[in-house]
Short mmCIF file of C-alpha atoms and ligand atoms in Angstrom, two decimals:
data_model
loop_
_atom_site.label_atom_id
_atom_site.label_comp_id
_atom_site.label_asym_id
_atom_site.label_seq_id
_atom_site.Cartn_x
_atom_site.Cartn_y
_atom_site.Cartn_z
CA UNK P 1 -0.21 0.38 0.20
CA UNK P 2 1.75 3.20 -1.15
CA UNK P 3 1.38 6.35 1.54
CA UNK P 4 2.13 9.90 2.20
CA UNK P 5 5.71 9.90 2.88
CA UNK P 6 8.89 7.43 2.59
CA UNK P 7 8.54 4.84 5.55
CA UNK P 8 5.41 2.75 6.24
CA UNK P 9 3.01 2.93 8.74
CA UNK P 10 2.02 -0.74 10.71
CA UNK P 11 -0.80 -0.58 8.77
CA UNK P 12 0.43 -0.34 5.38
CA UNK P 13 2.76 -3.27 4.76
CA UNK P 14 1.47 -5.98 2.82
CA UNK P 15 -2.41 -4.58 3.24
CA UNK P 16 -2.75 -5.20 -0.64
CA UNK P 17 -4.51 -2.27 -2.67
CA UNK P 18 -7.90 -1.69 -2.18
CA UNK P 19 -9.96 -2.89 -5.58
CA UNK P 20 -12.90 -0.68 -5.96
CA UNK P 21 -15.93 -2.70 -7.85
CA UNK P 22 -18.16 -0.45 -9.64
CA UNK P 23 -18.73 1.33 -12.21
CA UNK P 24 -18.57 5.34 -12.94
CA UNK P 25 -21.66 6.12 -14.83
CA UNK P 26 -19.84 9.75 -16.19
CA UNK P 27 -23.40 11.38 -17.31
CA UNK P 28 -25.24 10.76 -13.66
CA UNK P 29 -25.02 13.66 -11.57
CA UNK P 30 -24.59 12.29 -7.67
CA UNK P 31 -26.12 13.34 -4.68
CA UNK P 32 -23.07 13.70 -3.24
CA UNK P 33 -19.77 13.93 -4.56
CA UNK P 34 -16.40 12.97 -1.47
CA UNK P 35 -13.57 14.00 -1.76
CA UNK P 36 -10.92 12.15 0.42
CA UNK P 37 -11.24 7.71 0.94
CA UNK P 38 -9.39 8.27 5.00
CA UNK P 39 -12.01 8.30 7.71
CA UNK P 40 -13.91 11.12 7.24
CA UNK P 41 -15.12 10.25 3.64
CA UNK P 42 -15.31 6.60 4.32
CA UNK P 43 -17.12 6.75 6.78
CA UNK P 44 -20.02 9.78 5.53
CA UNK P 45 -20.25 7.25 2.40
CA UNK P 46 -21.14 4.43 4.04
CA UNK P 47 -23.59 6.01 6.08
CA UNK P 48 -24.82 8.52 3.57
CA UNK P 49 -25.33 5.19 1.00
CA UNK P 50 -26.96 3.40 3.95
CA UNK P 51 -29.99 6.57 4.08
CA UNK P 52 -30.29 5.96 0.01
CA UNK P 53 -27.91 9.04 -0.90
CA UNK P 54 -26.16 8.08 -4.29
CA UNK P 55 -22.61 9.35 -3.67
CA UNK P 56 -20.08 8.95 -5.67
CA UNK P 57 -16.53 9.04 -3.68
CA UNK P 58 -12.67 10.73 -5.53
CA UNK P 59 -9.63 9.65 -3.97
CA UNK P 60 -6.15 11.20 -4.61
CA UNK P 61 -3.92 7.61 -4.66
CA UNK P 62 -5.10 4.85 -3.08
CA UNK P 63 -7.31 4.20 0.22
CA UNK P 64 -5.12 4.32 3.16
CA UNK P 65 -2.47 6.73 1.33
CA UNK P 66 -2.89 9.53 4.37
CA UNK P 67 -3.38 10.72 7.70
CA UNK P 68 -5.80 7.69 8.01
CA UNK P 69 -3.06 5.03 7.53
CA UNK P 70 -0.45 7.11 9.30
CA UNK P 71 -2.10 7.32 12.47
CA UNK P 72 -2.03 4.86 15.90
CA UNK P 73 -5.50 4.27 15.72
CA UNK P 74 -7.00 5.13 19.06
CA UNK P 75 -10.39 6.21 19.77
CA UNK P 76 -11.10 8.11 22.54
CA UNK P 77 -13.18 9.75 25.26
CA UNK P 78 -10.23 11.00 26.91
CA UNK P 79 -8.97 14.05 24.02
CA UNK P 80 -5.89 16.06 23.31
CA UNK P 81 -7.92 19.14 24.72
CA UNK P 82 -8.44 18.44 28.44
CA UNK P 83 -11.72 19.03 29.89
CA UNK P 84 -11.27 21.18 32.57
CA UNK P 85 -9.83 22.83 29.59
CA UNK P 86 -13.09 22.65 27.36
CA UNK P 87 -15.13 23.86 30.37
CA UNK P 88 -12.99 27.14 30.75
CA UNK P 89 -12.62 27.67 27.19
CA UNK P 90 -16.92 26.61 26.19
CA UNK P 91 -18.24 25.76 29.40
CA UNK P 92 -19.52 23.24 32.07
CA UNK P 93 -22.37 21.64 28.77
CA UNK P 94 -20.28 22.18 26.18
CA UNK P 95 -17.78 20.07 27.63
CA UNK P 96 -20.47 17.19 28.35
CA UNK P 97 -21.37 17.56 24.58
CA UNK P 98 -18.11 17.04 23.46
CA UNK P 99 -17.44 13.42 25.60
CA UNK P 100 -20.59 12.89 24.62
CA UNK P 101 -19.93 13.20 20.96
CA UNK P 102 -16.83 11.34 21.09
CA UNK P 103 -18.81 8.81 22.94
CA UNK P 104 -20.46 8.30 20.24
CA UNK P 105 -18.21 8.57 17.89
CA UNK P 106 -16.89 4.89 19.74
CA UNK P 107 -19.70 4.02 19.36
CA UNK P 108 -20.78 4.20 16.06
CA UNK P 109 -17.82 2.74 14.59
CA UNK P 110 -18.30 -0.55 16.65
CA UNK P 111 -22.10 -1.00 15.51
CA UNK P 112 -20.05 -0.27 11.85
CA UNK P 113 -17.78 -3.35 12.49
CA UNK P 114 -20.57 -5.52 13.13
CA UNK P 115 -22.97 -4.43 11.07
CA UNK P 116 -21.50 -5.00 8.01
CA UNK P 117 -18.31 -7.37 10.12
CA UNK P 118 -15.23 -5.77 9.36
CA UNK P 119 -12.42 -7.96 10.23
CA UNK P 120 -9.98 -4.59 11.99
CA UNK P 121 -9.38 -5.34 15.41
CA UNK P 122 -11.61 -3.85 17.04
CA UNK P 123 -10.55 -3.84 21.02
CA UNK P 124 -12.27 -1.75 24.13
CA UNK P 125 -9.14 -1.07 26.74
CA UNK P 126 -9.05 1.38 29.34
CA UNK P 127 -6.88 4.20 28.92
CA UNK P 128 -3.65 4.94 31.33
CA UNK P 129 -2.37 8.90 31.90
CA UNK P 130 -0.19 9.42 34.61
CA UNK P 131 1.99 11.66 35.70
CA UNK P 132 5.76 11.61 36.42
CA UNK P 133 6.39 15.19 38.66
CA UNK P 134 4.16 16.94 41.38
CA UNK P 135 3.16 19.35 39.14
CA UNK P 136 2.06 16.93 36.95
CA UNK P 137 0.17 15.17 39.66
CA UNK P 138 -1.95 18.19 39.74
CA UNK P 139 -3.20 18.82 36.61
CA UNK P 140 -4.17 14.87 36.36
CA UNK P 141 -6.47 15.58 39.25
CA UNK P 142 -8.12 18.85 37.49
CA UNK P 143 -7.68 16.65 34.71
CA UNK P 144 -9.91 13.44 36.51
CA UNK P 145 -12.16 15.70 38.17
CA UNK P 146 -14.08 17.92 34.46
CA UNK P 147 -13.52 14.29 32.66
CA UNK P 148 -15.82 13.03 35.27
CA UNK P 149 -18.00 16.11 35.64
CA UNK P 150 -18.51 15.72 31.66
CA UNK P 151 -19.73 12.12 32.27
CA UNK P 152 -16.18 10.33 31.16
CA UNK P 153 -15.81 8.06 34.03
CA UNK P 154 -12.32 7.94 35.54
CA UNK P 155 -10.67 6.77 38.25
CA UNK P 156 -7.29 7.35 40.20
CA UNK P 157 -5.29 4.03 39.20
CA UNK P 158 -2.52 3.06 41.50
CA UNK P 159 -1.02 0.43 38.42
CA UNK P 160 0.01 1.79 35.05
CA UNK P 161 0.70 -1.76 32.36
CA UNK P 162 4.45 0.21 31.55
CA UNK P 163 7.25 -0.26 33.10
CA UNK P 164 7.44 4.32 33.72
CA UNK P 165 7.73 5.75 37.66
CA UNK P 166 4.96 8.01 38.21
CA UNK P 167 3.79 10.04 41.14
CA UNK P 168 -0.28 9.37 40.06
CA UNK P 169 -2.05 7.85 37.71
CA UNK P 170 -5.88 7.64 36.34
CA UNK P 171 -7.53 5.28 34.05
CA UNK P 172 -10.40 5.58 31.87
CA UNK P 173 -12.50 2.07 30.96
CA UNK P 174 -14.25 1.91 27.92
CA UNK P 175 -11.93 3.41 25.63
CA UNK P 176 -11.04 1.45 22.73
CA UNK P 177 -8.73 0.25 19.57
CA UNK P 178 -8.33 -1.15 16.34
CA UNK P 179 -6.42 -1.79 13.42
CA UNK P 180 -6.26 0.73 10.50
CA UNK P 181 -6.24 0.05 7.05
CA UNK P 182 -8.68 -3.15 7.85
CA UNK P 183 -10.74 -1.06 9.15
CA UNK P 184 -10.54 1.47 6.13
CA UNK P 185 -10.59 -1.15 3.87
CA UNK P 186 -13.17 -2.82 5.68
CA UNK P 187 -15.71 1.05 5.71
CA UNK P 188 -14.40 1.33 1.62
CA UNK P 189 -16.05 -2.38 1.02
CA UNK P 190 -19.75 -2.04 3.11
CA UNK P 191 -20.13 1.63 0.97
CA UNK P 192 -19.94 -0.30 -2.20
CA UNK P 193 -22.18 -2.81 -1.12
CA UNK P 194 -24.63 0.09 -0.52
CA UNK P 195 -24.23 0.66 -3.52
CA UNK P 196 -21.68 3.98 -3.80
CA UNK P 197 -18.74 4.50 -7.06
CA UNK P 198 -15.70 5.23 -5.36
CA UNK P 199 -12.15 6.04 -7.47
CA UNK P 200 -9.09 6.02 -6.79
CA UNK P 201 -6.34 7.94 -8.75
CA UNK P 202 -8.07 10.78 -9.15
CA UNK P 203 -6.95 14.22 -7.89
CA UNK P 204 -10.04 16.60 -8.01
CA UNK P 205 -9.57 20.45 -8.93
CA UNK P 206 -11.56 23.34 -9.89
CA UNK P 207 -15.64 23.76 -8.56
CA UNK P 208 -18.35 24.83 -10.69
CA UNK P 209 -21.90 25.94 -9.00
CA UNK P 210 -25.07 24.98 -11.16
CA UNK P 211 -28.34 23.37 -11.47
CA UNK P 212 -25.70 20.97 -8.99
CA UNK P 213 -21.60 21.09 -8.84
CA UNK P 214 -19.59 19.83 -11.71
CA UNK P 215 -16.31 19.72 -10.89
CA UNK P 216 -13.11 18.89 -12.39
CA UNK P 217 -10.83 15.75 -11.81
CA UNK P 218 -7.89 14.06 -13.30
CA UNK P 219 -10.63 11.34 -14.76
CA UNK P 220 -12.51 13.74 -15.99
CA UNK P 221 -15.98 16.43 -14.79
CA UNK P 222 -17.72 14.73 -11.46
CA UNK P 223 -20.90 16.12 -10.53
CA UNK P 224 -22.87 16.19 -7.84
CA UNK P 225 -25.63 18.45 -5.86
CA UNK P 226 -23.30 18.11 -2.34
CA UNK P 227 -19.49 17.44 -2.47
CA UNK P 228 -17.61 16.71 1.36
CA UNK P 229 -13.81 17.83 1.65
CA UNK P 230 -12.95 15.30 3.75
CA UNK P 231 -9.33 16.10 2.67
CA UNK P 232 -7.70 16.50 6.00
CA UNK P 233 -7.65 20.19 5.50
CA UNK P 234 -10.23 21.53 2.42
CA UNK P 235 -8.11 22.41 -0.80
CA UNK P 236 -8.27 26.12 -1.97
CA UNK P 237 -7.91 28.79 0.72
CA UNK P 238 -10.42 29.36 3.17
CA UNK P 239 -10.60 30.65 7.25
CA UNK P 240 -9.60 27.37 8.25
CA UNK P 241 -6.20 27.11 7.37
CA UNK P 242 -6.11 30.32 9.03
CA UNK P 243 -7.00 28.56 11.86
CA UNK P 244 -5.54 25.33 11.73
CA UNK P 245 -1.37 24.52 12.06
CA UNK P 246 0.21 21.26 10.58
CA UNK P 247 1.53 19.16 12.92
CA UNK P 248 3.56 15.93 13.03
CA UNK P 249 4.17 12.75 14.76
CA UNK P 250 6.53 10.05 15.26
CA UNK P 251 5.48 6.74 16.05
CA UNK P 252 7.37 3.18 15.84
CA UNK P 253 6.34 -0.35 15.98
CA UNK P 254 8.55 -2.82 18.39
CA UNK P 255 8.69 -5.94 19.93
CA UNK P 256 10.03 -7.39 23.58
CA UNK P 257 11.59 -9.32 24.01
CA UNK P 258 10.27 -9.78 27.49
CA UNK P 259 6.91 -11.22 25.65
CA UNK P 260 5.19 -9.03 28.57
CA UNK P 261 3.03 -6.11 26.46
CA UNK P 262 1.14 -3.75 27.75
CA UNK P 263 -2.94 -4.33 27.86
CA UNK P 264 -4.48 -0.89 27.30
CA UNK P 265 -3.86 2.27 25.83
CA UNK P 266 -1.59 4.39 27.42
CA UNK P 267 -0.44 8.63 28.32
CA UNK P 268 3.07 10.19 30.00
CA UNK P 269 2.03 13.97 30.37
CA UNK P 270 4.60 15.26 28.87
CA UNK P 271 4.06 17.95 26.15
CA UNK P 272 4.49 17.00 23.52
CA UNK P 273 3.17 13.88 24.79
CA UNK P 274 3.88 10.37 23.95
CA UNK P 275 2.03 6.96 24.10
CA UNK P 276 1.70 3.47 23.80
CA UNK P 277 -0.69 0.56 22.83
CA UNK P 278 -0.49 -2.91 21.79
CA UNK P 279 -1.14 -4.40 18.35
CA UNK P 280 -1.38 -7.85 17.22
CA UNK P 281 -0.27 -7.93 13.34
CA UNK P 282 0.11 -11.41 11.84
CA UNK P 283 -0.11 -13.03 15.01
CA UNK P 284 3.06 -10.92 16.34
CA UNK P 285 2.76 -8.43 19.35
CA UNK P 286 3.75 -4.86 19.37
CA UNK P 287 3.98 -1.95 20.73
CA UNK P 288 2.76 0.80 19.07
CA UNK P 289 4.73 3.97 20.39
CA UNK P 290 4.96 7.78 18.64
CA UNK P 291 5.42 11.23 20.74
CA UNK P 292 7.57 14.10 20.21
CA UNK P 293 5.02 16.17 17.47
CA UNK P 294 6.71 19.24 16.39
CA UNK P 295 4.81 22.00 13.98
CA UNK P 296 5.25 20.84 10.70
CA UNK P 297 8.23 22.50 8.43
CA UNK P 298 9.57 23.77 11.25
CA UNK P 299 11.92 20.56 11.89
CA UNK P 300 16.18 20.68 11.17
CA UNK P 301 16.24 16.78 11.34
CA UNK P 302 13.37 14.09 11.12
CA UNK P 303 15.83 12.01 11.40
CA UNK P 304 16.84 13.52 14.61
CA UNK P 305 13.57 13.65 15.88
CA UNK P 306 13.54 9.45 15.27
CA UNK P 307 17.36 8.91 16.73
CA UNK P 308 15.37 10.68 19.75
CA UNK P 309 12.53 7.87 20.55
CA UNK P 310 14.04 4.94 19.11
CA UNK P 311 16.56 6.22 22.75
CA UNK P 312 13.34 7.34 24.75
CA UNK P 313 11.46 4.08 23.94
CA UNK P 314 14.86 1.80 24.52
CA UNK P 315 15.51 3.61 28.03
CA UNK P 316 11.79 1.93 29.41
CA UNK P 317 11.81 -1.19 27.13
CA UNK P 318 13.12 -4.53 26.65
CA UNK P 319 13.06 -3.71 23.10
CA UNK P 320 13.88 -7.25 20.98
CA UNK P 321 13.98 -5.00 17.77
CA UNK P 322 11.66 -1.79 15.97
CA UNK P 323 10.44 -2.98 13.24
CA UNK P 324 8.48 -0.11 11.38
CA UNK P 325 8.75 3.67 12.07
CA UNK P 326 6.95 6.50 10.85
CA UNK P 327 5.28 10.35 11.20
CA UNK P 328 1.76 11.46 10.30
CA UNK P 329 0.48 14.76 9.89
CA UNK P 330 -2.85 15.92 12.03
CA UNK P 331 -3.88 19.40 12.65
CA UNK P 332 -4.40 21.60 16.28
CA UNK P 333 -7.10 23.97 15.85
CA UNK P 334 -7.22 26.94 17.24
CA UNK P 335 -9.28 27.10 20.33
CA UNK P 336 -8.95 22.81 20.67
CA UNK P 337 -12.03 21.49 19.05
CA UNK P 338 -12.71 20.17 15.29
CA UNK P 339 -14.13 21.75 12.39
CA UNK P 340 -17.17 19.94 11.51
CA UNK P 341 -20.19 21.37 8.93
CA UNK P 342 -20.83 23.97 6.34
CA UNK P 343 -17.47 25.21 5.34
CA UNK P 344 -17.45 28.66 5.71
CA UNK P 345 -19.03 30.98 2.41
CA UNK P 346 -19.75 28.48 0.41
CA UNK P 347 -23.95 26.61 0.70
CA UNK P 348 -23.28 23.08 0.16
CA UNK P 349 -19.48 21.60 0.58
CA UNK P 350 -19.30 20.41 3.96
CA UNK P 351 -15.88 19.58 5.98
CA UNK P 352 -14.02 18.41 8.42
CA UNK P 353 -10.84 19.44 9.95
CA UNK P 354 -8.31 20.22 12.62
CA UNK P 355 -9.20 17.16 14.34
CA UNK P 356 -5.92 17.87 16.81
CA UNK P 357 -4.21 14.26 17.90
CA UNK P 358 -7.67 12.17 17.66
CA UNK P 359 -8.53 12.21 14.59
CA UNK P 360 -10.19 8.08 14.34
CA UNK P 361 -12.64 9.74 16.96
CA UNK P 362 -13.65 12.66 15.26
CA UNK P 363 -12.85 11.69 11.79
CA UNK P 364 -15.57 9.29 12.75
CA UNK P 365 -18.08 11.99 14.10
CA UNK P 366 -17.66 14.18 11.19
CA UNK P 367 -18.16 11.41 8.68
CA UNK P 368 -22.14 10.93 11.21
CA UNK P 369 -22.07 14.48 11.77
CA UNK P 370 -22.43 15.30 7.63
CA UNK P 371 -24.36 12.39 6.57
CA UNK P 372 -26.60 14.34 9.28
CA UNK P 373 -26.96 17.36 7.73
CA UNK P 374 -27.13 16.23 4.21
CA UNK P 375 -29.88 13.48 4.98
CA UNK P 376 -32.05 16.74 6.91
CA UNK P 377 -31.80 15.47 10.32
CA UNK P 378 -30.50 18.11 13.25
CA UNK P 379 -27.20 17.31 14.74
CA UNK P 380 -27.02 18.12 18.17
CA UNK P 381 -23.01 18.93 17.67
CA UNK P 382 -23.84 21.46 14.79
CA UNK P 383 -23.03 25.16 16.76
CA UNK P 384 -20.27 23.25 19.24
CA UNK P 385 -18.89 22.49 16.03
CA UNK P 386 -19.41 24.80 14.08
CA UNK P 387 -16.66 25.48 11.49
CA UNK P 388 -17.54 29.17 11.37
CA UNK P 389 -17.00 29.78 14.94
CA UNK P 390 -15.26 32.33 16.40
CA UNK P 391 -13.48 31.58 19.68
CA UNK P 392 -10.81 33.25 21.12
CA UNK P 393 -8.70 31.63 23.22
CA UNK P 394 -5.38 32.24 25.50
CA UNK P 395 -3.42 32.03 22.30
CA UNK P 396 -5.17 32.75 19.50
CA UNK P 397 -2.99 35.43 17.79
CA UNK P 398 -0.19 33.84 18.30
CA UNK P 399 -1.80 30.56 16.67
CA UNK P 400 -0.97 29.75 13.37
CA UNK P 401 1.90 32.56 12.16
CA UNK P 402 2.75 32.58 8.67
CA UNK P 403 5.30 32.06 6.82
CA UNK P 404 6.17 36.31 5.50
CA UNK P 405 8.95 34.34 3.26
CA UNK P 406 7.26 34.75 -0.05
CA UNK P 407 9.93 35.30 -2.32
CA UNK P 408 9.16 36.26 -6.41
CA UNK P 409 8.45 33.77 -9.11
CA UNK P 410 12.11 33.12 -10.59
CA UNK P 411 10.83 30.08 -13.47
CA UNK P 412 11.50 30.43 -16.76
CA UNK P 413 14.47 32.23 -15.60
CA UNK P 414 17.75 30.19 -17.34
CA UNK P 415 19.52 28.03 -14.25
CA UNK P 416 23.35 26.71 -14.76
CA UNK P 417 23.46 23.36 -13.79
CA UNK P 418 26.64 23.04 -13.05
CA UNK P 419 26.90 25.81 -10.76
CA UNK P 420 23.36 25.40 -9.04
CA UNK P 421 24.70 21.65 -8.06
CA UNK P 422 27.56 23.45 -7.07
CA UNK P 423 26.24 25.85 -4.25
CA UNK P 424 24.28 22.22 -3.25
CA UNK P 425 27.44 19.63 -2.11
CA UNK P 426 24.73 16.80 -1.06
CA UNK P 427 24.96 13.16 -0.89
CA UNK P 428 22.63 10.52 -2.74
CA UNK P 429 19.47 10.80 -0.52
CA UNK P 430 19.65 15.00 0.65
CA UNK P 431 18.46 17.82 0.35
CA UNK P 432 18.50 21.23 0.53
CA UNK P 433 17.43 24.40 -0.47
CA UNK P 434 19.96 26.71 -2.11
CA UNK P 435 20.20 30.77 -2.79
CA UNK P 436 20.43 31.17 -6.42
CA UNK P 437 21.53 35.03 -7.05
CA UNK P 438 18.07 37.34 -5.33
CA UNK P 439 15.74 33.06 -5.20
CA UNK P 440 15.74 30.08 -3.63
CA UNK P 441 15.37 26.80 -5.19
CA UNK P 442 14.72 23.06 -3.56
CA UNK P 443 17.86 21.03 -4.42
CA UNK P 444 17.33 17.24 -4.12
CA UNK P 445 19.67 14.17 -5.00
CA UNK P 446 18.85 11.06 -5.73
CA UNK P 447 20.40 7.46 -5.26
CA UNK P 448 21.30 8.32 -8.64
CA UNK P 449 23.06 11.25 -8.38
CA UNK P 450 21.09 12.91 -10.52
CA UNK P 451 19.24 16.77 -9.33
CA UNK P 452 15.84 17.35 -9.62
CA UNK P 453 15.18 21.41 -8.63
CA UNK P 454 12.16 23.10 -7.53
CA UNK P 455 10.61 26.86 -7.20
CA UNK P 456 10.04 26.11 -3.51
CA UNK P 457 7.08 28.22 -3.07
CA UNK P 458 3.55 26.72 -2.02
CA UNK P 459 1.47 26.85 -4.76
CA UNK P 460 -0.41 27.43 -1.81
CA UNK P 461 -0.04 30.20 -0.44
CA UNK P 462 3.10 31.16 -1.35
CA UNK P 463 5.28 30.60 1.87
CA UNK P 464 8.41 28.05 1.62
CA UNK P 465 8.78 24.68 1.65
CA UNK P 466 11.02 22.42 4.03
CA UNK P 467 12.49 19.52 4.08
CA UNK P 468 11.26 16.46 5.65
CA UNK P 469 14.75 14.21 5.43
CA UNK P 470 12.56 11.00 7.35
CA UNK P 471 9.24 10.93 4.97
CA UNK P 472 11.64 12.54 1.65
CA UNK P 473 8.85 15.27 1.23
CA UNK P 474 9.25 19.16 0.81
CA UNK P 475 6.25 19.99 3.92
CA UNK P 476 5.54 23.19 3.45
CA UNK P 477 5.67 25.21 7.80
CA UNK P 478 2.36 27.46 7.12
CA UNK P 479 -0.74 25.01 5.73
CA UNK P 480 0.86 21.65 5.77
CA UNK P 481 0.91 20.70 1.96
CA UNK P 482 3.26 17.88 1.63
CA UNK P 483 4.99 17.98 -1.99
CA UNK P 484 7.20 14.60 -2.69
CA UNK P 485 10.71 14.97 -3.76
CA UNK P 486 9.76 15.66 -7.70
CA UNK P 487 7.64 18.09 -6.12
CA UNK P 488 4.37 15.99 -6.63
CA UNK P 489 1.29 16.45 -4.71
CA UNK P 490 1.54 13.95 -1.99
CA UNK P 491 -1.49 16.36 0.84
CA UNK P 492 -3.27 20.02 0.46
CA UNK P 493 -4.68 22.27 0.71
CA UNK P 494 -2.24 23.21 -1.69
CA UNK P 495 -4.14 21.73 -5.51
CA UNK P 496 -1.25 21.19 -7.42
CA UNK P 497 2.72 20.48 -6.67
CA UNK P 498 5.68 22.40 -6.13
CA UNK P 499 6.76 23.71 -10.17
CA UNK P 500 9.84 21.93 -11.68
CA UNK P 501 13.23 23.96 -12.71
CA UNK P 502 13.79 21.57 -16.39
CA UNK P 503 17.38 21.45 -16.55
CA UNK P 504 16.73 19.92 -19.75
CA UNK P 505 15.95 23.12 -20.75
CA UNK P 506 18.69 24.69 -19.95
CA UNK P 507 21.03 22.67 -21.20
CA UNK P 508 19.83 22.59 -24.47
CA UNK P 509 20.60 26.17 -24.46
FE1 FES D 1 -0.29 27.23 2.75
FE2 FES D 1 1.70 26.10 1.43
S1 FES D 1 -0.27 25.41 2.92
S2 FES D 1 1.29 27.80 1.76
#
């Protein structure tokens, strides 16, 4: 299974690509076009089809290519934004609503697994949060009390299932986990069984609005009355790009010499926090661990981050072998809650984004809420998660710092291959942003020694991309668009790739 980076997750290895079965009649005007075949799009698709809507789902690459395939696949009612923060910013009643919404998301996943017989290792587990300093311990007490007030069952625990020293710990029952891509494939199959059309390797472009939407795509025009952008962040430039900030999280899966695997979902209280769970793949148990998050495009050496994660894990576990390492992207929202509903300023276009580190939970919820909105049922959470809401919370002004480093276009200028390549004394597999006269050029030397040169100006809103050495991608620090070494678009919100500098043209002059 291909993914949006060089490193495959534990969910992507040895999983064959999903094969669509239903045919697309290009003359048909669909009720709904769903853009994106991750957790949000496929959940919405299954629910809409089962409600009698006729949908077409367009995935830019293959099912499991994007962030759902790179998640660590937790389903929680305890969230990255703690309930005491939600109470402070939104009020006690809204904190209860958030708890209830996240519980509904877990129930929904369990219900779909049962209804469609999806084999995805769904299981309920207790979660533990542990504190290892006095200050964290006080915070944890506040979190436990606020969680209880919101309706999440929480209790003090004298035990945690990982070999870490701790001062205080809290247990939350009825959390859950899944195998991410087995679940996605199960949803895709259910969606097609319900009559939905699923097209892969289809990049969606401009949208025109008339009697219905007419949407350009790499496979031809798609016609639909409503659109769902289930693309992690919507394409184009929208208010939401200034209210969501992209982050990368690092994960690995390893075996233990002792065979003593933890039963539960475990989180510490570091900032960023570390997390652990167990997963069995083909009869072999693994601990899946993650953390060391940073804002996308703001880490000079992403391979070093993996080294730090590994050193941390080796300091606590009797690791036998580390079989998988990967990183993945998520979007933090400005006020800590997701944006789910109609895209601001765009009627009949829906979106789910800003899930923070709770993508499987909120992606499932978004699929359900958007289905309710499209089928004319009232969603009781619509106002709380309204993408148009403005909630000024502490730090809002500093939340998304736009990269002011806008440079003029240089494509069309003449480049001397010898001189530019000499600017970057790169080893094979390395990349750099080199200065060329008044401009920058993004250079990558492949394993055969060939230099790939790109205009580093992100086509979304003109920020300068940065190299992610671990995933071998150019990542935009502003809103999280990502591009392959040859400029191909991996993830939006940009709608197209980076422009290549064509050496052949220059050499031919
Ligand atoms: Fe917005 Fe690059 S993603 S400028």
